[in-house]
Structures are given as structure tokens and as C-alpha cells.
Tab-separated table of C-alpha atoms (C1' of nucleotides) in Angstrom:
chain	number	residue	atom	x	y	z
U	1	MET	CA	116.412	-35.076	72.079
U	2	LYS	CA	114.418	-34.380	74.506
U	3	ILE	CA	116.358	-30.758	74.902
U	4	GLY	CA	116.771	-30.734	71.939
U	5	SER	CA	112.443	-30.800	71.080
U	6	GLU	CA	111.899	-28.520	74.343
U	7	GLU	CA	114.127	-26.181	72.779
U	8	GLN	CA	112.505	-26.608	69.710
U	9	LEU	CA	108.629	-24.868	71.411
U	10	LYS	CA	110.655	-22.432	73.400
U	11	THR	CA	111.961	-21.065	69.572
U	12	LEU	CA	108.627	-21.859	68.209
U	13	LEU	CA	106.837	-20.493	70.757
U	14	ARG	CA	109.159	-16.781	70.978
U	15	THR	CA	109.182	-16.473	66.889
U	16	ARG	CA	105.570	-16.014	67.265
U	17	GLY	CA	105.200	-13.736	69.652
U	18	LEU	CA	104.439	-16.002	72.779
U	19	ARG	CA	106.237	-17.192	76.028
U	20	PHE	CA	107.947	-20.386	76.746
U	21	THR	CA	106.758	-20.920	80.670
U	22	PRO	CA	107.030	-23.670	83.056
U	23	ASP	CA	103.452	-24.582	82.738
U	24	ARG	CA	103.807	-24.797	78.802
U	25	LEU	CA	106.153	-26.865	79.244
U	26	ARG	CA	104.644	-29.198	81.424
U	27	VAL	CA	102.091	-29.973	78.935
U	28	PHE	CA	104.573	-30.615	76.242
U	29	ARG	CA	106.553	-32.905	79.038
U	30	ALA	CA	103.177	-34.944	79.447
U	31	LEU	CA	102.519	-35.503	76.158
U	32	ALA	CA	106.800	-36.611	75.675
U	33	ASP	CA	106.842	-38.876	77.915
U	34	THR	CA	103.611	-40.548	76.648
U	35	PRO	CA	103.527	-43.114	74.488
U	36	GLN	CA	100.238	-43.049	73.836
U	37	PRO	CA	97.611	-39.842	72.124
U	38	LEU	CA	96.112	-38.167	75.438
U	39	SER	CA	92.751	-36.628	75.901
U	40	VAL	CA	92.471	-32.971	77.522
U	41	PRO	CA	91.444	-34.607	81.083
U	42	ALA	CA	93.440	-37.343	80.621
U	43	LEU	CA	96.536	-34.039	80.388
U	44	ILE	CA	94.802	-32.594	83.703
U	45	ASN	CA	95.410	-35.437	84.600
U	46	ILE	CA	98.928	-35.505	84.818
U	47	VAL	CA	99.483	-32.245	85.056
U	48	ALA	CA	96.894	-31.261	87.338
U	49	PRO	CA	99.808	-32.580	90.373
U	50	ASP	CA	102.373	-29.671	89.267
U	51	GLY	CA	99.771	-27.252	89.986
U	52	VAL	CA	98.790	-26.819	86.853
U	53	ASN	CA	95.327	-25.417	86.574
U	54	GLN	CA	92.646	-26.638	84.567
U	55	ALA	CA	91.786	-23.881	82.029
U	56	THR	CA	95.648	-23.472	81.124
U	57	VAL	CA	95.698	-27.147	79.683
U	58	TYR	CA	93.005	-26.296	77.654
U	59	ARG	CA	94.462	-23.343	76.419
U	60	THR	CA	97.885	-24.919	76.214
U	61	VAL	CA	96.650	-27.794	73.875
U	62	GLU	CA	94.664	-25.145	71.698
U	63	GLN	CA	98.111	-23.167	71.618
U	64	PHE	CA	100.130	-25.999	70.844
U	65	LEU	CA	97.560	-27.267	67.683
U	66	ALA	CA	96.870	-23.560	65.997
U	67	LEU	CA	100.967	-23.984	66.163
U	68	ALA	CA	101.294	-27.403	64.636
U	69	VAL	CA	103.462	-28.762	68.094
U	70	VAL	CA	99.926	-31.354	68.133
U	71	GLN	CA	97.997	-32.503	65.592
U	72	THR	CA	94.550	-34.321	67.112
U	73	VAL	CA	94.615	-38.158	67.143
U	74	LEU	CA	90.848	-40.373	67.417
U	75	LEU	CA	90.998	-43.336	69.900
U	76	HIS	CA	88.932	-45.838	69.710
U	77	ASP	CA	86.161	-44.980	71.912
U	78	GLY	CA	85.250	-41.844	70.174
U	79	VAL	CA	87.741	-40.053	72.485
U	80	VAL	CA	89.376	-37.184	70.668
U	81	GLY	CA	93.357	-37.506	72.430
U	82	TYR	CA	96.668	-34.469	71.324
U	83	GLU	CA	100.331	-36.006	70.943
U	84	LEU	CA	103.134	-34.441	69.530
U	85	VAL	CA	103.425	-34.248	65.632
U	86	PRO	CA	107.193	-33.773	63.832
U	87	PRO	CA	110.207	-32.486	64.570
U	88	PHE	CA	108.653	-32.803	68.202
U	89	SER	CA	108.198	-36.582	67.889
U	90	SER	CA	108.676	-39.264	64.838
U	91	HIS	CA	106.198	-39.183	61.906
U	92	HIS	CA	103.954	-42.095	62.375
U	93	HIS	CA	100.715	-44.516	62.318
U	94	HIS	CA	98.336	-45.681	64.042
U	95	PHE	CA	97.036	-49.146	64.891
U	96	ILE	CA	94.165	-49.728	66.992
U	97	CYS	CA	93.759	-52.858	68.918
U	98	LEU	CA	89.664	-52.959	69.110
U	99	ASP	CA	89.386	-55.383	72.067
U	100	CYS	CA	91.404	-53.906	74.393
U	101	GLY	CA	91.455	-49.953	72.703
U	102	ASN	CA	95.411	-49.490	73.051
U	103	VAL	CA	96.972	-47.159	71.272
U	104	GLN	CA	100.602	-47.981	68.977
U	105	ASP	CA	102.377	-46.652	66.748
U	106	LEU	CA	104.178	-47.493	63.911
U	107	PRO	CA	106.400	-46.367	61.380
U	108	ALA	CA	105.495	-44.438	58.432
U	109	ASP	CA	107.308	-45.173	55.305
U	110	ARG	CA	106.237	-48.077	53.983
U	111	VAL	CA	102.952	-46.239	53.368
U	112	ASP	CA	103.405	-42.669	53.023
U	113	SER	CA	104.637	-42.865	49.215
U	114	ALA	CA	101.699	-44.727	47.990
U	115	LEU	CA	99.551	-42.242	49.506
U	116	THR	CA	100.895	-39.622	47.869
U	117	LYS	CA	99.751	-41.247	44.255
U	118	SER	CA	96.273	-41.820	44.959
U	119	LEU	CA	96.129	-38.181	44.992
U	120	GLN	CA	97.564	-36.955	41.761
U	121	GLY	CA	94.745	-36.438	39.200
U	122	LEU	CA	92.110	-35.142	41.670
U	123	GLY	CA	92.797	-31.062	42.394
U	124	LEU	CA	93.975	-31.940	45.516
U	125	LYS	CA	97.186	-30.812	47.760
U	126	ALA	CA	98.592	-33.056	50.239
U	127	VAL	CA	100.233	-31.402	52.753
U	128	GLY	CA	99.646	-34.638	55.172
U	129	HIS	CA	98.153	-36.979	56.610
U	130	LYS	CA	96.324	-39.214	58.823
U	131	VAL	CA	96.290	-43.801	58.789
U	132	ASP	CA	94.535	-45.468	61.637
U	133	ILE	CA	94.544	-49.655	61.353
U	134	TYR	CA	92.063	-50.831	63.100
U	135	GLY	CA	92.453	-54.926	64.113
U	136	GLN	CA	93.863	-57.033	66.712
U	137	CYS	CA	96.979	-56.478	68.553
U	138	GLU	CA	99.341	-59.318	69.218
U	139	LYS	CA	98.586	-59.787	72.623
U	140	CYS	CA	95.228	-60.275	71.987
U	141	HIS	CA	94.964	-61.856	69.045
U	142	GLU	CA	96.685	-64.712	71.296
U	143	ASP	CA	93.869	-64.494	73.822
U	144	THR	CA	91.536	-65.136	71.509
U	145	ASP	CA	93.079	-68.288	70.006
A	1	MET	CA	69.507	-48.089	46.714
A	2	LYS	CA	68.346	-45.921	50.301
A	3	ILE	CA	65.949	-48.817	50.097
A	4	GLY	CA	67.650	-51.587	50.542
A	5	SER	CA	70.252	-49.626	52.751
A	6	GLU	CA	67.185	-49.266	55.787
A	7	GLU	CA	66.147	-53.027	54.958
A	8	GLN	CA	69.442	-53.869	55.838
A	9	LEU	CA	69.054	-52.223	59.148
A	10	LYS	CA	66.300	-53.142	59.861
A	11	THR	CA	67.151	-56.544	59.691
A	12	LEU	CA	70.518	-56.101	61.399
A	13	LEU	CA	69.063	-54.102	64.532
A	14	ARG	CA	66.160	-57.237	64.253
A	15	THR	CA	68.589	-60.047	64.662
A	16	ARG	CA	70.537	-58.826	67.904
A	17	GLY	CA	67.191	-58.231	69.687
A	18	LEU	CA	66.528	-54.894	68.442
A	19	ARG	CA	63.997	-52.574	67.407
A	20	PHE	CA	63.934	-50.575	64.016
A	21	THR	CA	61.972	-47.565	65.296
A	22	PRO	CA	60.983	-44.265	63.902
A	23	ASP	CA	63.535	-42.189	65.942
A	24	ARG	CA	66.597	-45.037	65.053
A	25	LEU	CA	65.644	-44.223	60.989
A	26	ARG	CA	65.333	-40.830	61.594
A	27	VAL	CA	68.730	-40.726	62.519
A	28	PHE	CA	69.918	-42.835	59.741
A	29	ARG	CA	68.355	-40.868	57.159
A	30	ALA	CA	69.972	-37.835	58.298
A	31	LEU	CA	73.070	-39.416	57.906
A	32	ALA	CA	72.365	-41.243	54.792
A	33	ASP	CA	71.609	-37.951	53.369
A	34	THR	CA	74.536	-35.663	54.706
A	35	PRO	CA	77.961	-36.478	52.282
A	36	GLN	CA	79.666	-35.404	55.638
A	37	PRO	CA	80.362	-37.087	58.428
A	38	LEU	CA	78.264	-35.538	61.250
A	39	SER	CA	78.758	-34.864	65.512
A	40	VAL	CA	76.464	-35.610	67.834
A	41	PRO	CA	75.025	-31.937	68.087
A	42	ALA	CA	74.798	-31.717	64.427
A	43	LEU	CA	72.676	-34.529	63.925
A	44	ILE	CA	70.710	-33.768	66.704
A	45	ASN	CA	70.154	-30.246	64.859
A	46	ILE	CA	68.366	-32.212	62.334
A	47	VAL	CA	66.578	-34.712	63.244
A	48	ALA	CA	65.370	-32.444	66.745
A	49	PRO	CA	62.655	-30.420	64.432
A	50	ASP	CA	60.958	-34.018	63.735
A	51	GLY	CA	60.990	-34.857	67.081
A	52	VAL	CA	63.918	-36.796	67.704
A	53	ASN	CA	65.022	-36.271	71.458
A	54	GLN	CA	68.457	-35.362	72.599
A	55	ALA	CA	69.052	-38.989	74.523
A	56	THR	CA	67.813	-40.637	71.681
A	57	VAL	CA	70.333	-39.268	69.409
A	58	TYR	CA	72.938	-39.889	72.109
A	59	ARG	CA	72.112	-43.766	71.813
A	60	THR	CA	71.535	-44.567	68.976
A	61	VAL	CA	74.561	-42.885	68.061
A	62	GLU	CA	76.320	-45.186	71.014
A	63	GLN	CA	74.221	-48.336	69.200
A	64	PHE	CA	74.792	-47.854	65.823
A	65	LEU	CA	78.825	-47.840	66.951
A	66	ALA	CA	78.255	-50.352	68.558
A	67	LEU	CA	76.905	-51.920	65.461
A	68	ALA	CA	79.154	-50.902	63.222
A	69	VAL	CA	76.460	-48.666	61.053
A	70	VAL	CA	78.747	-45.661	61.411
A	71	GLN	CA	82.048	-45.442	62.092
A	72	THR	CA	83.844	-42.101	64.481
A	73	VAL	CA	85.665	-39.751	61.988
A	74	LEU	CA	87.869	-37.022	63.139
A	75	LEU	CA	86.926	-33.279	61.213
A	76	HIS	CA	89.437	-30.299	61.160
A	77	ASP	CA	88.825	-28.814	64.373
A	78	GLY	CA	88.923	-31.708	66.607
A	79	VAL	CA	85.025	-32.255	66.417
A	80	VAL	CA	84.433	-36.135	66.546
A	81	GLY	CA	81.477	-37.086	63.931
A	82	TYR	CA	79.900	-39.966	62.550
A	83	GLU	CA	79.371	-41.826	59.482
A	84	LEU	CA	78.165	-44.838	57.820
A	85	VAL	CA	80.551	-47.832	57.313
A	86	PRO	CA	79.797	-50.068	54.295
A	87	PRO	CA	77.729	-51.563	53.624
A	88	PHE	CA	75.304	-48.619	54.620
A	89	SER	CA	77.807	-46.633	52.585
A	90	SER	CA	80.543	-47.054	50.290
A	91	HIS	CA	84.675	-47.880	51.948
A	92	HIS	CA	86.402	-44.283	52.032
A	93	HIS	CA	88.995	-41.775	53.093
A	94	HIS	CA	88.791	-38.536	53.350
A	95	PHE	CA	90.655	-35.469	52.427
A	96	ILE	CA	90.397	-32.780	55.135
A	97	CYS	CA	90.959	-29.265	53.684
A	98	LEU	CA	93.143	-27.955	55.605
A	99	ASP	CA	91.812	-23.917	54.567
A	100	CYS	CA	88.275	-24.178	54.391
A	101	GLY	CA	87.093	-27.352	56.880
A	102	ASN	CA	85.594	-29.502	54.459
A	103	VAL	CA	85.567	-33.085	54.020
A	104	GLN	CA	85.273	-34.350	50.932
A	105	ASP	CA	85.249	-38.224	50.076
A	106	LEU	CA	88.155	-40.023	48.587
A	107	PRO	CA	88.128	-43.339	46.626
A	108	ALA	CA	89.780	-46.060	48.241
A	109	ASP	CA	91.242	-48.260	46.368
A	110	ARG	CA	94.281	-47.191	45.356
A	111	VAL	CA	95.271	-47.381	49.449
A	112	ASP	CA	93.878	-50.424	51.036
A	113	SER	CA	96.322	-52.692	49.295
A	114	ALA	CA	99.343	-50.520	50.294
A	115	LEU	CA	98.211	-50.165	53.876
A	116	THR	CA	97.165	-53.981	54.157
A	117	LYS	CA	101.005	-55.250	53.180
A	118	SER	CA	102.758	-52.608	54.775
A	119	LEU	CA	102.154	-54.179	58.100
A	120	GLN	CA	103.776	-57.671	57.479
A	121	GLY	CA	105.667	-59.035	59.905
A	122	LEU	CA	104.168	-56.790	62.874
A	123	GLY	CA	102.375	-60.028	64.358
A	124	LEU	CA	99.498	-57.045	63.962
A	125	LYS	CA	96.354	-58.510	62.489
A	126	ALA	CA	94.492	-55.418	61.032
A	127	VAL	CA	90.597	-55.706	60.498
A	128	GLY	CA	90.032	-52.039	59.250
A	129	HIS	CA	91.437	-48.855	58.818
A	130	LYS	CA	90.841	-44.899	58.114
A	131	VAL	CA	92.994	-42.758	55.851
A	132	ASP	CA	93.022	-38.900	56.741
A	133	ILE	CA	94.620	-36.655	54.206
A	134	TYR	CA	95.329	-33.221	54.871
A	135	GLY	CA	95.346	-30.244	52.435
A	136	GLN	CA	94.047	-27.987	50.604
A	137	CYS	CA	90.729	-28.481	48.035
A	138	GLU	CA	90.423	-27.966	44.391
A	139	LYS	CA	88.388	-24.404	45.140
A	140	CYS	CA	90.537	-23.193	48.296
A	141	HIS	CA	94.283	-24.339	46.092
A	142	GLU	CA	92.420	-21.634	43.444
A	143	ASP	CA	91.811	-19.003	45.643
A	144	THR	CA	95.549	-18.618	47.155
A	145	ASP	CA	97.250	-18.044	44.093
B	1	DT	C1'	45.303	-58.971	69.686
B	2	DT	C1'	48.315	-60.315	73.237
B	3	DG	C1'	52.024	-60.309	76.010
B	4	DT	C1'	56.984	-59.235	76.306
B	5	DT	C1'	60.688	-56.161	76.413
B	6	DA	C1'	62.884	-53.144	74.345
B	7	DT	C1'	62.702	-47.917	73.686
B	8	DT	C1'	61.776	-43.169	74.609
B	9	DG	C1'	60.818	-38.704	77.355
B	10	DC	C1'	62.127	-35.711	80.529
B	11	DA	C1'	64.546	-33.483	84.026
B	12	DA	C1'	68.014	-34.105	87.258
B	13	DC	C1'	72.295	-35.357	86.786
B	14	DA	C1'	77.540	-35.014	85.779
B	15	DA	C1'	81.111	-34.324	83.337
B	16	DA	C1'	83.516	-31.188	79.726
B	17	DT	C1'	84.664	-27.203	77.594
B	18	DT	C1'	84.500	-21.524	78.584
B	19	DC	C1'	85.042	-17.077	80.298
B	20	DG	C1'	85.770	-12.284	82.216
B	21	DC	C1'	89.102	-10.316	85.252
B	22	DA	C1'	92.845	-9.479	88.242
B	23	DA	C1'	96.953	-10.528	89.805
B	24	DC	C1'	101.558	-12.734	87.611
B	25	DA	C1'	106.037	-13.645	85.113
B	26	DA	C1'	108.645	-13.682	81.042
B	27	DT	C1'	111.014	-11.341	77.982
B	28	DA	C1'	113.127	-7.643	75.633
B	29	DA	C1'	114.984	-3.025	75.756
B	30	DA	C1'	117.500	-0.010	78.484
T	1	DT	C1'	120.521	-5.757	86.307
T	2	DT	C1'	116.056	-3.291	86.415
T	3	DT	C1'	111.834	-1.799	83.873
T	4	DA	C1'	108.479	-2.091	81.409
T	5	DT	C1'	105.055	-3.916	78.924
T	6	DT	C1'	102.415	-7.499	77.088
T	7	DG	C1'	101.459	-12.427	77.061
T	8	DT	C1'	100.026	-15.758	80.488
T	9	DT	C1'	98.072	-17.722	84.747
T	10	DG	C1'	94.295	-18.536	88.371
T	11	DC	C1'	90.328	-18.859	90.446
T	12	DG	C1'	85.040	-19.496	90.516
T	13	DA	C1'	81.272	-19.150	87.637
T	14	DA	C1'	78.614	-19.426	83.835
T	15	DT	C1'	78.045	-22.268	79.554
T	16	DT	C1'	78.206	-26.566	77.057
T	17	DT	C1'	77.481	-30.911	76.512
T	18	DG	C1'	76.711	-35.375	77.312
T	19	DT	C1'	74.860	-38.881	80.897
T	20	DT	C1'	71.321	-41.868	83.604
T	21	DG	C1'	66.719	-42.911	86.363
T	22	DC	C1'	62.802	-44.999	85.419
T	23	DA	C1'	57.898	-44.724	84.317
T	24	DA	C1'	55.068	-44.634	79.946
T	25	DT	C1'	54.888	-45.893	75.547
T	26	DA	C1'	56.074	-48.354	71.214
T	27	DA	C1'	57.533	-52.522	68.561
T	28	DC	C1'	57.093	-56.778	67.622
T	29	DA	C1'	56.744	-62.445	68.374
T	30	DA	C1'	53.407	-65.863	68.487
DNA sequence: TTGTTATTGCAACAAATTCGCAACAATAAA
DNA sequence: TTTATTGTTGCGAATTTGTTGCAATAACAA
């Protein structure tokens, strides 16, 4: 699974004339190993101890974005986070707890078809979507009771 | 319509012991008059000529967020934007053109019920949601043909 | 009108992001 | 393997973006 993804990243990079470097792999792994979207500063905290330079992280994230390896996600406090997208991770949506700020993944299949239909007749051509749902996660819901 | 919203803002602020000031009204109007979500720098560009200080804009946006007068929206280029939410604007979702970056509103009613259902059985309590759909807007779709 | 207290402006500060460029290293080809 | 090519990185400074403290100001309830 993980190795397969890394091979795909390698192939994708080379296809575009880019290089598969240790630093890029470190950033990729940080994203793959973290269940939550990461901001650039958060990413820097993770990979800096491995010797990856701050500027390199910015450049890598920008490239991953251009390559559609990652997508941006809005965290609860208005911070932009990055996460892997298919085929590097499963297609999913987010449930963001308004109490604790935790972001958890939601399986996407239940909502996808409905969204596609909702565009019919509007002259718009969808190639992707992002759904964020806000509320209380199970834990915080219990605390409130 | 507009006057009604401003009255509501005034009431909301006073209810919380906050004040209805000219600066806050200017920021509110900038948001109400712009059909797209605005980043803080963009807001500053709009209201600075009217004498609103940069720091004031940041503080006002933060307050509007806490008061749920605005919500954050992720623009196509990873920039965080702010827009009014109900009852200050209609409930809607976004269609973001990947070609030109334009953000247009989508009527929300078609997708809302489907989203609510999708959470059943997960132990999550939704109080709101945000749906962003990406693709080509009508204009850019024509250009591609 | 007046007192209370939230708000603002200012300017310094802190954090986040970008930039140029020389040294380096991943590839493909020899 | 070795080499040449050229994409990548590190560094540090410059820039942009966002934050803070505090005195002066202004909103507004009484």
C-alpha cells in the first residue's frame, strides 16, 4: 500500500521531468502517516528534524499541489491544511468538530452521486468536489450531555 | 434587504455587549457587496480607502467569525476567504472553476438532505456543512471546445 | 450629558512565505 | 560505471502577512 503509493509518486514525478528525491519522499510520508491534513508549518515541524529545509517544504507542497498529489483543506480555525488525494489516499470528506477542532474522515460514497446530480442543468462540469461537515464529534457530544 | 441585514448585525453585536461601529459596518458592507468570498488582504484593499485600519480588519473578521456572521471558504489557490452566512446571506455552496478560479454560488437545497442522511449511524451530530465543487464553469468550458 | 468600557490607530513585533544563487545530486545516456 | 545535464536544495536575507500593547477615541446605556 505505502510502497505502491511511493512508486506512483516516483513515476508521476519522472513523467513530468521531475526528480524523486529524499526530501520529497519525506514530505510525502509525513502526509501519508498523518491522519489529519497538515499546514505547511506543521509539515515543517515534522520533517525539519530530518534535515529538510523550510523553503524546500514550501516548494514541495506547491509542486504536489500542481501535480494533484495533495489538495488544500480548510481547518476549523481558518488555517489551510494539505492532504493526499486519490490515488495516494482514499476519496473521502471531512467532519470537523466545532468543539475540539478535530478533523476526521468521512467515507465519501454516500454523498457523491447526490452532488453530481445537483449540477445537472446548470451548465457546469464537475471534475471534483469537497464536502466539509461541521458539528460535534462523538466524544465532544458526550461531554456536553 | 441590505438595511435589514445591517439591523440584524447591529442587534447581534449589542446583544453580545459589542458595539456597532462605522468600521464594522464598512467591513460588513464590503462582504455584502461582493459576490465572492474575500481574503483579509482583499478586504483591506476595499475598506482601507475609507480609513479602516489593517489591524481593525483582522480584528473585525475574527469577531465576525466568532459571532458566526461569516464563515471561511477556501479559494482555488489555497487562499482563505470570508463570506457572510445566513441570515446575512442565503445558504449556498460553491462551484470553483479550475481554469479561471472564479467562485460562483450554487443553490444549496438540492444537496442538503443527502448530506444529512449520510451521517446517520456514525455518531456524529452535524450543525452545518460546506460543499465545494470543482470543475469548469460555463465560460471556460466553451473556451476549451 | 456623562461615565463606562469597547474600539481604534499606531507602530513595533512576530510569523509565515518567497527569493536569488551557488553547491549539490538524481537521471539518462554513453 | 562514469559522465553530462539539469532539476533540486540550502542558506540567509528580504518581503509579505498577521499580531500585539497601549493610549486616545467613540459608542451607548442610563
